[in-house]
mmCIF file of C-alpha atoms and ligand atoms in Angstrom:
data_model
loop_
_atom_site.group_PDB
_atom_site.id
_atom_site.type_symbol
_atom_site.label_atom_id
_atom_site.label_comp_id
_atom_site.label_asym_id
_atom_site.label_seq_id
_atom_site.Cartn_x
_atom_site.Cartn_y
_atom_site.Cartn_z
ATOM 1 C CA MET T 1 -10.594 10.234 14.059
ATOM 2 C CA LYS T 2 -8.182 7.619 15.360
ATOM 3 C CA TYR T 3 -5.305 7.082 12.937
ATOM 4 C CA ILE T 4 -3.253 4.318 14.544
ATOM 5 C CA GLU T 5 -3.974 1.097 16.391
ATOM 6 C CA VAL T 6 -0.974 -0.320 18.248
ATOM 7 C CA VAL T 7 -0.630 -4.074 18.559
ATOM 8 C CA ASP T 8 2.395 -5.187 20.515
ATOM 9 C CA LEU T 9 2.875 -8.399 18.575
ATOM 10 C CA ALA T 10 5.854 -10.412 19.804
ATOM 11 C CA PRO T 11 8.259 -11.780 17.185
ATOM 12 C CA GLY T 12 7.986 -15.517 16.571
ATOM 13 C CA ARG T 13 5.203 -17.882 15.734
ATOM 14 C CA SER T 14 3.223 -18.254 18.953
ATOM 15 C CA PRO T 15 -0.544 -18.056 18.375
ATOM 16 C CA VAL T 16 -2.166 -14.645 18.763
ATOM 17 C CA ALA T 17 -5.181 -14.246 21.088
ATOM 18 C CA ALA T 18 -8.499 -14.256 19.187
ATOM 19 C CA GLU T 19 -9.390 -10.907 20.742
ATOM 20 C CA THR T 20 -6.190 -9.340 19.330
ATOM 21 C CA CYS T 21 -6.889 -10.778 15.862
ATOM 22 C CA TYR T 22 -10.405 -9.367 15.932
ATOM 23 C CA ARG T 23 -9.248 -5.944 17.158
ATOM 24 C CA SER T 24 -6.576 -5.856 14.403
ATOM 25 C CA ALA T 25 -9.009 -6.601 11.586
ATOM 26 C CA GLN T 26 -11.541 -4.125 12.964
ATOM 27 C CA ALA T 27 -8.946 -1.351 13.152
ATOM 28 C CA LEU T 28 -7.741 -1.968 9.585
ATOM 29 C CA GLU T 29 -11.268 -2.054 8.218
ATOM 30 C CA ALA T 30 -12.092 1.184 10.049
ATOM 31 C CA GLY T 31 -9.273 2.843 8.077
ATOM 32 C CA GLN T 32 -6.596 2.840 10.757
ATOM 33 C CA ILE T 33 -2.953 1.859 10.455
ATOM 34 C CA LEU T 34 -2.030 -1.231 12.413
ATOM 35 C CA PHE T 35 1.322 -0.492 14.032
ATOM 36 C CA LEU T 36 3.543 -3.291 15.411
ATOM 37 C CA PRO T 37 6.310 -1.379 17.252
ATOM 38 C CA ARG T 38 8.686 -4.228 18.122
ATOM 39 C CA TYR T 39 7.933 -6.635 15.318
ATOM 40 C CA GLN T 40 10.475 -6.713 12.507
ATOM 41 C CA PHE T 41 11.821 -8.610 9.540
ATOM 42 C CA PRO T 42 15.207 -9.962 10.680
ATOM 43 C CA VAL T 43 17.968 -8.699 8.387
ATOM 44 C CA PRO T 44 21.143 -10.800 8.754
ATOM 45 C CA GLY T 45 24.559 -9.137 8.346
ATOM 46 C CA SER T 46 25.125 -11.086 5.123
ATOM 47 C CA TYR T 47 22.521 -8.821 3.420
ATOM 48 C CA GLN T 48 24.559 -5.681 4.147
ATOM 49 C CA ALA T 49 25.781 -5.449 0.522
ATOM 50 C CA LEU T 50 22.164 -4.929 -0.592
ATOM 51 C CA PHE T 51 21.700 -1.809 1.495
ATOM 52 C CA SER T 52 22.812 0.741 -1.060
ATOM 53 C CA PRO T 53 20.838 2.962 -3.455
ATOM 54 C CA ASP T 54 22.944 1.708 -6.384
ATOM 55 C CA ILE T 55 21.265 -1.702 -6.404
ATOM 56 C CA VAL T 56 18.327 0.046 -8.129
ATOM 57 C CA HIS T 57 18.419 0.418 -11.914
ATOM 58 C CA ARG T 58 18.730 4.101 -12.835
ATOM 59 C CA HIS T 59 15.343 4.142 -14.607
ATOM 60 C CA SER T 60 13.499 2.589 -11.705
ATOM 61 C CA PRO T 61 12.240 4.058 -8.385
ATOM 62 C CA ASN T 62 12.770 0.799 -6.482
ATOM 63 C CA VAL T 63 13.417 -2.926 -6.771
ATOM 64 C CA SER T 64 10.412 -5.223 -6.932
ATOM 65 C CA TYR T 65 9.831 -8.953 -6.810
ATOM 66 C CA SER T 66 6.992 -11.232 -7.795
ATOM 67 C CA PRO T 67 6.521 -14.096 -5.297
ATOM 68 C CA ALA T 68 4.479 -15.986 -7.932
ATOM 69 C CA THR T 69 7.171 -16.029 -10.659
ATOM 70 C CA ARG T 70 10.199 -15.417 -8.373
ATOM 71 C CA LYS T 71 11.308 -12.678 -10.797
ATOM 72 C CA LEU T 72 13.091 -9.453 -9.812
ATOM 73 C CA TYR T 73 12.474 -6.089 -11.483
ATOM 74 C CA GLY T 74 14.284 -2.758 -11.409
ATOM 75 C CA THR T 75 17.687 -3.880 -10.192
ATOM 76 C CA ALA T 76 21.098 -3.139 -11.659
ATOM 77 C CA ARG T 77 22.759 -6.060 -9.880
ATOM 78 C CA MET T 78 23.958 -9.309 -11.444
ATOM 79 C CA GLY T 79 25.646 -12.518 -10.287
ATOM 80 C CA PRO T 80 25.865 -13.538 -6.609
ATOM 81 C CA SER T 81 24.497 -10.220 -5.415
ATOM 82 C CA LEU T 82 21.363 -10.820 -7.520
ATOM 83 C CA SER T 83 20.799 -14.211 -5.869
ATOM 84 C CA LEU T 84 21.227 -12.599 -2.466
ATOM 85 C CA LEU T 85 18.660 -9.940 -3.349
ATOM 86 C CA GLN T 86 16.248 -12.590 -4.561
ATOM 87 C CA GLU T 87 16.757 -14.512 -1.317
ATOM 88 C CA MET T 88 15.977 -11.438 0.783
ATOM 89 C CA MET T 89 12.853 -10.573 -1.230
ATOM 90 C CA ALA T 90 11.567 -14.157 -1.085
ATOM 91 C CA GLY T 91 12.308 -14.253 2.649
ATOM 92 C CA PHE T 92 10.393 -11.022 3.161
ATOM 93 C CA ALA T 93 7.414 -12.297 1.122
ATOM 94 C CA ASP T 94 7.323 -15.343 3.377
ATOM 95 C CA PHE T 95 7.591 -13.182 6.511
ATOM 96 C CA ALA T 96 4.770 -10.901 5.329
ATOM 97 C CA ARG T 97 2.416 -13.775 4.471
ATOM 98 C CA LYS T 98 3.051 -15.509 7.792
ATOM 99 C CA THR T 99 2.491 -12.258 9.691
ATOM 100 C CA VAL T 100 -0.856 -11.607 8.026
ATOM 101 C CA THR T 101 -2.107 -15.182 8.430
ATOM 102 C CA ARG T 102 -1.036 -15.157 12.103
ATOM 103 C CA LEU T 103 -2.516 -11.791 13.021
ATOM 104 C CA LEU T 104 -5.456 -11.721 10.595
ATOM 105 C CA PRO T 105 -6.513 -15.371 10.179
ATOM 106 C CA ILE T 106 -9.926 -14.296 8.857
ATOM 107 C CA TYR T 107 -8.209 -13.011 5.663
ATOM 108 C CA ARG T 108 -6.155 -16.163 5.072
ATOM 109 C CA THR T 109 -8.333 -17.760 2.394
ATOM 110 C CA GLY T 110 -8.834 -14.557 0.387
ATOM 111 C CA LEU T 111 -5.261 -13.299 0.301
ATOM 112 C CA VAL T 112 -3.264 -13.068 -2.952
ATOM 113 C CA PRO T 113 0.349 -11.864 -2.609
ATOM 114 C CA ALA T 114 1.236 -9.326 -5.329
ATOM 115 C CA ARG T 115 4.555 -7.446 -5.656
ATOM 116 C CA VAL T 116 7.191 -7.029 -2.952
ATOM 117 C CA SER T 117 9.173 -3.792 -3.123
ATOM 118 C CA PHE T 118 12.497 -2.730 -1.635
ATOM 119 C CA ARG T 119 13.074 1.026 -1.538
ATOM 120 C CA PRO T 120 16.711 1.860 -0.833
ATOM 121 C CA ILE T 121 16.578 5.376 -2.329
ATOM 122 C CA GLU T 122 15.697 8.311 -0.068
ATOM 123 C CA ILE T 123 12.269 9.560 -1.095
ATOM 124 C CA GLU T 124 13.470 13.158 -1.561
ATOM 125 C CA THR T 125 15.851 12.105 -4.333
ATOM 126 C CA ARG T 126 13.526 9.716 -6.216
ATOM 127 C CA PRO T 127 12.453 11.299 -9.503
ATOM 128 C CA MET T 128 8.634 11.360 -9.658
ATOM 129 C CA PRO T 129 6.102 13.018 -11.967
ATOM 130 C CA TRP T 130 3.102 14.369 -9.970
ATOM 131 C CA ARG T 131 0.920 11.395 -10.848
ATOM 132 C CA LYS T 132 3.434 9.014 -9.263
ATOM 133 C CA ASP T 133 4.455 11.359 -6.464
ATOM 134 C CA VAL T 134 3.889 9.447 -3.230
ATOM 135 C CA ARG T 135 4.851 12.544 -1.215
ATOM 136 C CA ARG T 136 1.337 13.854 -1.924
ATOM 137 C CA LEU T 137 -1.655 12.529 0.031
ATOM 138 C CA HIS T 138 -3.349 9.788 -1.985
ATOM 139 C CA ILE T 139 -5.158 6.487 -1.850
ATOM 140 C CA ASP T 140 -3.704 3.577 -3.827
ATOM 141 C CA ALA T 141 -5.210 2.508 -7.160
ATOM 142 C CA PHE T 142 -3.297 0.701 -9.912
ATOM 143 C CA PRO T 143 -3.757 1.825 -13.550
ATOM 144 C CA SER T 144 -2.849 -1.574 -15.051
ATOM 145 C CA THR T 145 -4.315 -3.821 -12.343
ATOM 146 C CA PRO T 146 -8.038 -3.219 -11.822
ATOM 147 C CA ILE T 147 -9.077 -4.670 -8.444
ATOM 148 C CA GLN T 148 -12.822 -4.599 -9.148
ATOM 149 C CA GLY T 149 -13.890 -3.882 -5.575
ATOM 150 C CA ASN T 150 -11.386 -6.110 -3.820
ATOM 151 C CA ARG T 151 -8.934 -4.644 -1.323
ATOM 152 C CA ILE T 152 -5.289 -3.530 -1.309
ATOM 153 C CA LEU T 153 -3.624 -4.574 1.941
ATOM 154 C CA ARG T 154 0.017 -3.603 2.414
ATOM 155 C CA LEU T 155 2.605 -4.579 5.005
ATOM 156 C CA PHE T 156 5.614 -2.271 5.505
ATOM 157 C CA CYS T 157 8.876 -2.705 7.437
ATOM 158 C CA ASN T 158 11.375 0.023 8.207
ATOM 159 C CA VAL T 159 14.687 -1.809 7.731
ATOM 160 C CA ASN T 160 16.881 1.310 7.743
ATOM 161 C CA PRO T 161 20.344 0.108 8.867
ATOM 162 C CA ALA T 162 21.261 3.515 10.372
ATOM 163 C CA GLY T 163 18.143 3.511 12.545
ATOM 164 C CA GLN T 164 16.406 6.362 10.691
ATOM 165 C CA THR T 165 12.698 6.815 11.410
ATOM 166 C CA HIS T 166 10.258 6.841 8.479
ATOM 167 C CA LEU T 167 7.762 9.680 8.398
ATOM 168 C CA TRP T 168 4.305 9.689 6.803
ATOM 169 C CA ARG T 169 1.323 11.988 6.648
ATOM 170 C CA ILE T 170 -2.074 10.362 7.169
ATOM 171 C CA GLY T 171 -5.117 12.203 5.840
ATOM 172 C CA GLU T 172 -8.856 12.439 6.483
ATOM 173 C CA PRO T 173 -11.192 9.393 6.447
ATOM 174 C CA PHE T 174 -12.040 7.894 3.033
ATOM 175 C CA GLU T 175 -15.689 8.957 3.088
ATOM 176 C CA GLN T 176 -14.729 12.594 3.621
ATOM 177 C CA THR T 177 -12.352 12.565 0.628
ATOM 178 C CA ALA T 178 -14.872 10.687 -1.519
ATOM 179 C CA LYS T 179 -17.618 13.228 -0.724
ATOM 180 C CA ARG T 180 -15.267 16.064 -1.621
ATOM 181 C CA PHE T 181 -14.189 14.789 -5.057
ATOM 182 C CA LEU T 182 -16.914 12.404 -6.304
ATOM 183 C CA PRO T 183 -19.126 15.198 -7.723
ATOM 184 C CA PHE T 184 -16.288 16.157 -10.113
ATOM 185 C CA ILE T 185 -15.589 12.667 -11.456
ATOM 186 C CA ARG T 186 -17.038 11.934 -14.897
ATOM 187 C CA PRO T 187 -17.904 8.414 -16.107
ATOM 188 C CA PRO T 188 -15.358 6.764 -18.447
ATOM 189 C CA PHE T 189 -15.945 6.931 -22.196
ATOM 190 C CA PRO T 190 -18.266 4.141 -23.402
ATOM 191 C CA LEU T 191 -16.348 0.940 -24.237
ATOM 192 C CA SER T 192 -13.091 2.393 -22.862
ATOM 193 C CA SER T 193 -12.721 -0.600 -20.494
ATOM 194 C CA VAL T 194 -12.811 -2.936 -23.515
ATOM 195 C CA ALA T 195 -10.281 -0.773 -25.388
ATOM 196 C CA LEU T 196 -7.943 -0.786 -22.377
ATOM 197 C CA MET T 197 -8.037 -4.585 -22.333
ATOM 198 C CA LEU T 198 -7.597 -4.976 -26.091
ATOM 199 C CA THR T 199 -4.531 -2.747 -26.004
ATOM 200 C CA SER T 200 -3.211 -4.667 -22.944
ATOM 201 C CA THR T 201 -3.188 -1.459 -20.900
ATOM 202 C CA THR T 202 -5.085 -3.303 -18.177
ATOM 203 C CA LYS T 203 -4.757 -6.956 -17.137
ATOM 204 C CA SER T 204 -8.513 -7.330 -16.594
ATOM 205 C CA ARG T 205 -11.634 -5.198 -17.006
ATOM 206 C CA ARG T 206 -11.408 -1.698 -15.505
ATOM 207 C CA THR T 207 -14.753 -1.340 -13.732
ATOM 208 C CA PHE T 208 -16.503 1.943 -12.944
ATOM 209 C CA TYR T 209 -15.188 1.460 -9.416
ATOM 210 C CA ASP T 210 -11.572 1.244 -10.668
ATOM 211 C CA HIS T 211 -12.149 4.315 -12.830
ATOM 212 C CA ILE T 212 -13.422 6.331 -9.849
ATOM 213 C CA MET T 213 -10.526 5.218 -7.627
ATOM 214 C CA LEU T 214 -7.948 6.280 -10.259
ATOM 215 C CA CYS T 215 -9.695 9.643 -10.736
ATOM 216 C CA LEU T 216 -9.870 10.107 -6.964
ATOM 217 C CA GLN T 217 -6.132 9.482 -6.676
ATOM 218 C CA ASP T 218 -5.408 12.017 -9.438
ATOM 219 C CA ARG T 219 -7.745 14.638 -7.973
ATOM 220 C CA MET T 220 -6.147 14.301 -4.540
ATOM 221 C CA LYS T 221 -2.587 14.551 -5.853
ATOM 222 C CA ARG T 222 -3.311 17.453 -8.191
ATOM 223 C CA ASP T 223 -5.096 19.609 -5.630
ATOM 224 C CA GLN T 224 -2.428 21.656 -3.821
ATOM 225 C CA ARG T 225 -4.979 23.224 -1.516
ATOM 226 C CA TYR T 226 -6.306 19.832 -0.474
ATOM 227 C CA GLN T 227 -2.730 18.688 0.157
ATOM 228 C CA ALA T 228 -2.098 21.616 2.458
ATOM 229 C CA GLU T 229 -5.457 22.055 4.135
ATOM 230 C CA ALA T 230 -7.056 18.611 4.474
ATOM 231 C CA GLU T 231 -7.158 17.224 8.006
ATOM 232 C CA GLN T 232 -3.926 15.275 8.510
ATOM 233 C CA VAL T 233 -1.347 14.105 11.041
ATOM 234 C CA LYS T 234 2.326 13.169 10.903
ATOM 235 C CA VAL T 235 3.160 9.631 11.930
ATOM 236 C CA GLU T 236 6.577 8.145 12.746
ATOM 237 C CA PHE T 237 7.617 4.573 12.068
ATOM 238 C CA PRO T 238 10.917 3.811 13.844
ATOM 239 C CA ALA T 239 13.511 1.456 12.375
ATOM 240 C CA GLY T 240 12.685 -2.114 13.357
ATOM 241 C CA SER T 241 8.928 -1.625 13.256
ATOM 242 C CA THR T 242 6.198 -3.028 10.996
ATOM 243 C CA TRP T 243 2.842 -1.576 9.984
ATOM 244 C CA LEU T 244 -0.139 -2.578 7.855
ATOM 245 C CA ALA T 245 -2.934 -0.652 6.167
ATOM 246 C CA PHE T 246 -5.655 -0.912 3.568
ATOM 247 C CA THR T 247 -3.987 1.688 1.356
ATOM 248 C CA ASP T 248 -6.969 1.872 -1.009
ATOM 249 C CA GLN T 249 -8.795 3.434 1.965
ATOM 250 C CA VAL T 250 -6.176 5.235 4.076
ATOM 251 C CA SER T 251 -5.062 8.582 2.662
ATOM 252 C CA HIS T 252 -1.271 8.555 2.990
ATOM 253 C CA ALA T 253 1.857 10.415 1.886
ATOM 254 C CA THR T 254 5.516 9.715 2.500
ATOM 255 C CA ILE T 255 7.643 12.495 3.966
ATOM 256 C CA ARG T 256 10.866 10.657 4.774
ATOM 257 C CA GLU T 257 11.745 7.102 3.912
ATOM 258 C CA GLN T 258 14.879 5.191 2.992
ATOM 259 C CA TYR T 259 15.203 1.404 3.133
ATOM 260 C CA GLN T 260 11.709 0.079 3.293
ATOM 261 C CA LEU T 261 10.465 -3.407 2.488
ATOM 262 C CA GLU T 262 6.830 -3.700 1.489
ATOM 263 C CA GLN T 263 4.489 -6.494 0.440
ATOM 264 C CA THR T 264 1.235 -5.762 -1.387
ATOM 265 C CA PHE T 265 -1.656 -8.207 -1.045
ATOM 266 C CA LEU T 266 -4.948 -8.220 -2.876
ATOM 267 C CA LEU T 267 -7.732 -9.348 -0.567
ATOM 268 C CA ASP T 268 -11.126 -10.747 -1.525
ATOM 269 C CA ALA T 269 -13.578 -8.184 -0.099
ATOM 270 C CA ASN T 270 -15.887 -11.038 1.007
ATOM 271 C CA ARG T 271 -13.364 -11.908 3.715
ATOM 272 C CA LEU T 272 -13.876 -8.600 5.577
ATOM 273 C CA HIS T 273 -15.703 -8.539 8.918
ATOM 274 C CA ASP T 274 -17.471 -5.377 7.868
ATOM 275 C CA GLN T 275 -17.836 -4.450 4.207
ATOM 276 C CA SER T 276 -19.670 -1.192 4.912
ATOM 277 C CA THR T 277 -16.434 0.780 5.429
ATOM 278 C CA ALA T 278 -14.757 -0.563 2.247
ATOM 279 C CA PRO T 279 -14.239 2.054 -0.504
ATOM 280 C CA LEU T 280 -16.599 0.195 -2.876
ATOM 281 C CA ASN T 281 -19.486 0.341 -0.403
ATOM 282 C CA VAL T 282 -18.791 3.945 0.588
ATOM 283 C CA LEU T 283 -18.705 5.024 -3.082
ATOM 284 C CA GLU T 284 -21.814 2.998 -4.016
ATOM 285 C CA LYS T 285 -23.712 4.601 -1.145
ATOM 286 C CA LEU T 286 -22.642 8.101 -2.253
ATOM 287 C CA ALA T 287 -23.248 7.425 -5.965
ATOM 288 C CA GLY T 288 -26.542 5.619 -5.356
ATOM 289 C CA ARG T 289 -25.680 2.845 -7.815
ATOM 290 C CA LYS T 290 -23.670 -0.338 -8.325
ATOM 291 C CA LEU T 291 -20.087 0.320 -9.455
ATOM 292 C CA VAL T 292 -18.815 -3.184 -10.315
HETATM 293 CO CO1 CO N 301 0.525 4.794 -1.787
#
């Protein structure tokens, strides 16, 4: 299993060779992390005041930003410092979108930017119940945002001002994890997807696919033996680097991380080169039925 594909993308806006674009999309769709070692979001010195854990509200794990509404969430800051934070988040959203459309032009028409997050608190000191504990191997699935078979593509930048490397664990391929846990996953209660919508728990209908992905995430996180014994490697992301992954497919866990900027995109699954490796297709093949 190959975990990482390195693309030495140069900063700037020059066009990327078609062969590199194709190789990048293929690697992501195969469940690899696309690592851009010398490609980074430029952080000007004027943003220095934002690089402190106390910009995060005490009830929140990180600061987030919606590019669609330009609203900030989870921050304790007010006044000029709030405008500066908003400027950085908007700038990062722009950087992330331009990076994806430059390197992965095939995804351009199906890409919807969701939340941006800024994580200034060291992972070890973030309070997390097991279900939200990103230090355990998991795949991403959102309880309130069903994705109905579309994809979760995330772009991460290590912007640690002290030059600290971020450390992740990457786990076994999606199909292996799915085969392991799918037999234990029960169908949702009849009409529960309607109830979830009526009570505004979900923003749209939670399909059988979304149900399985949430159960899979729980099963992975809860299983201590799986956490310890599943095939996995440690991966380092130095300060000043960028990486991308389909995090609904790549099993990942954070070991060490402080000061990370991240943009989540939802991607129309019809834009993929190869849909056969997507979690929906893998699960439908294993379950022998349609799941959306
Ligand atoms: Co995750």
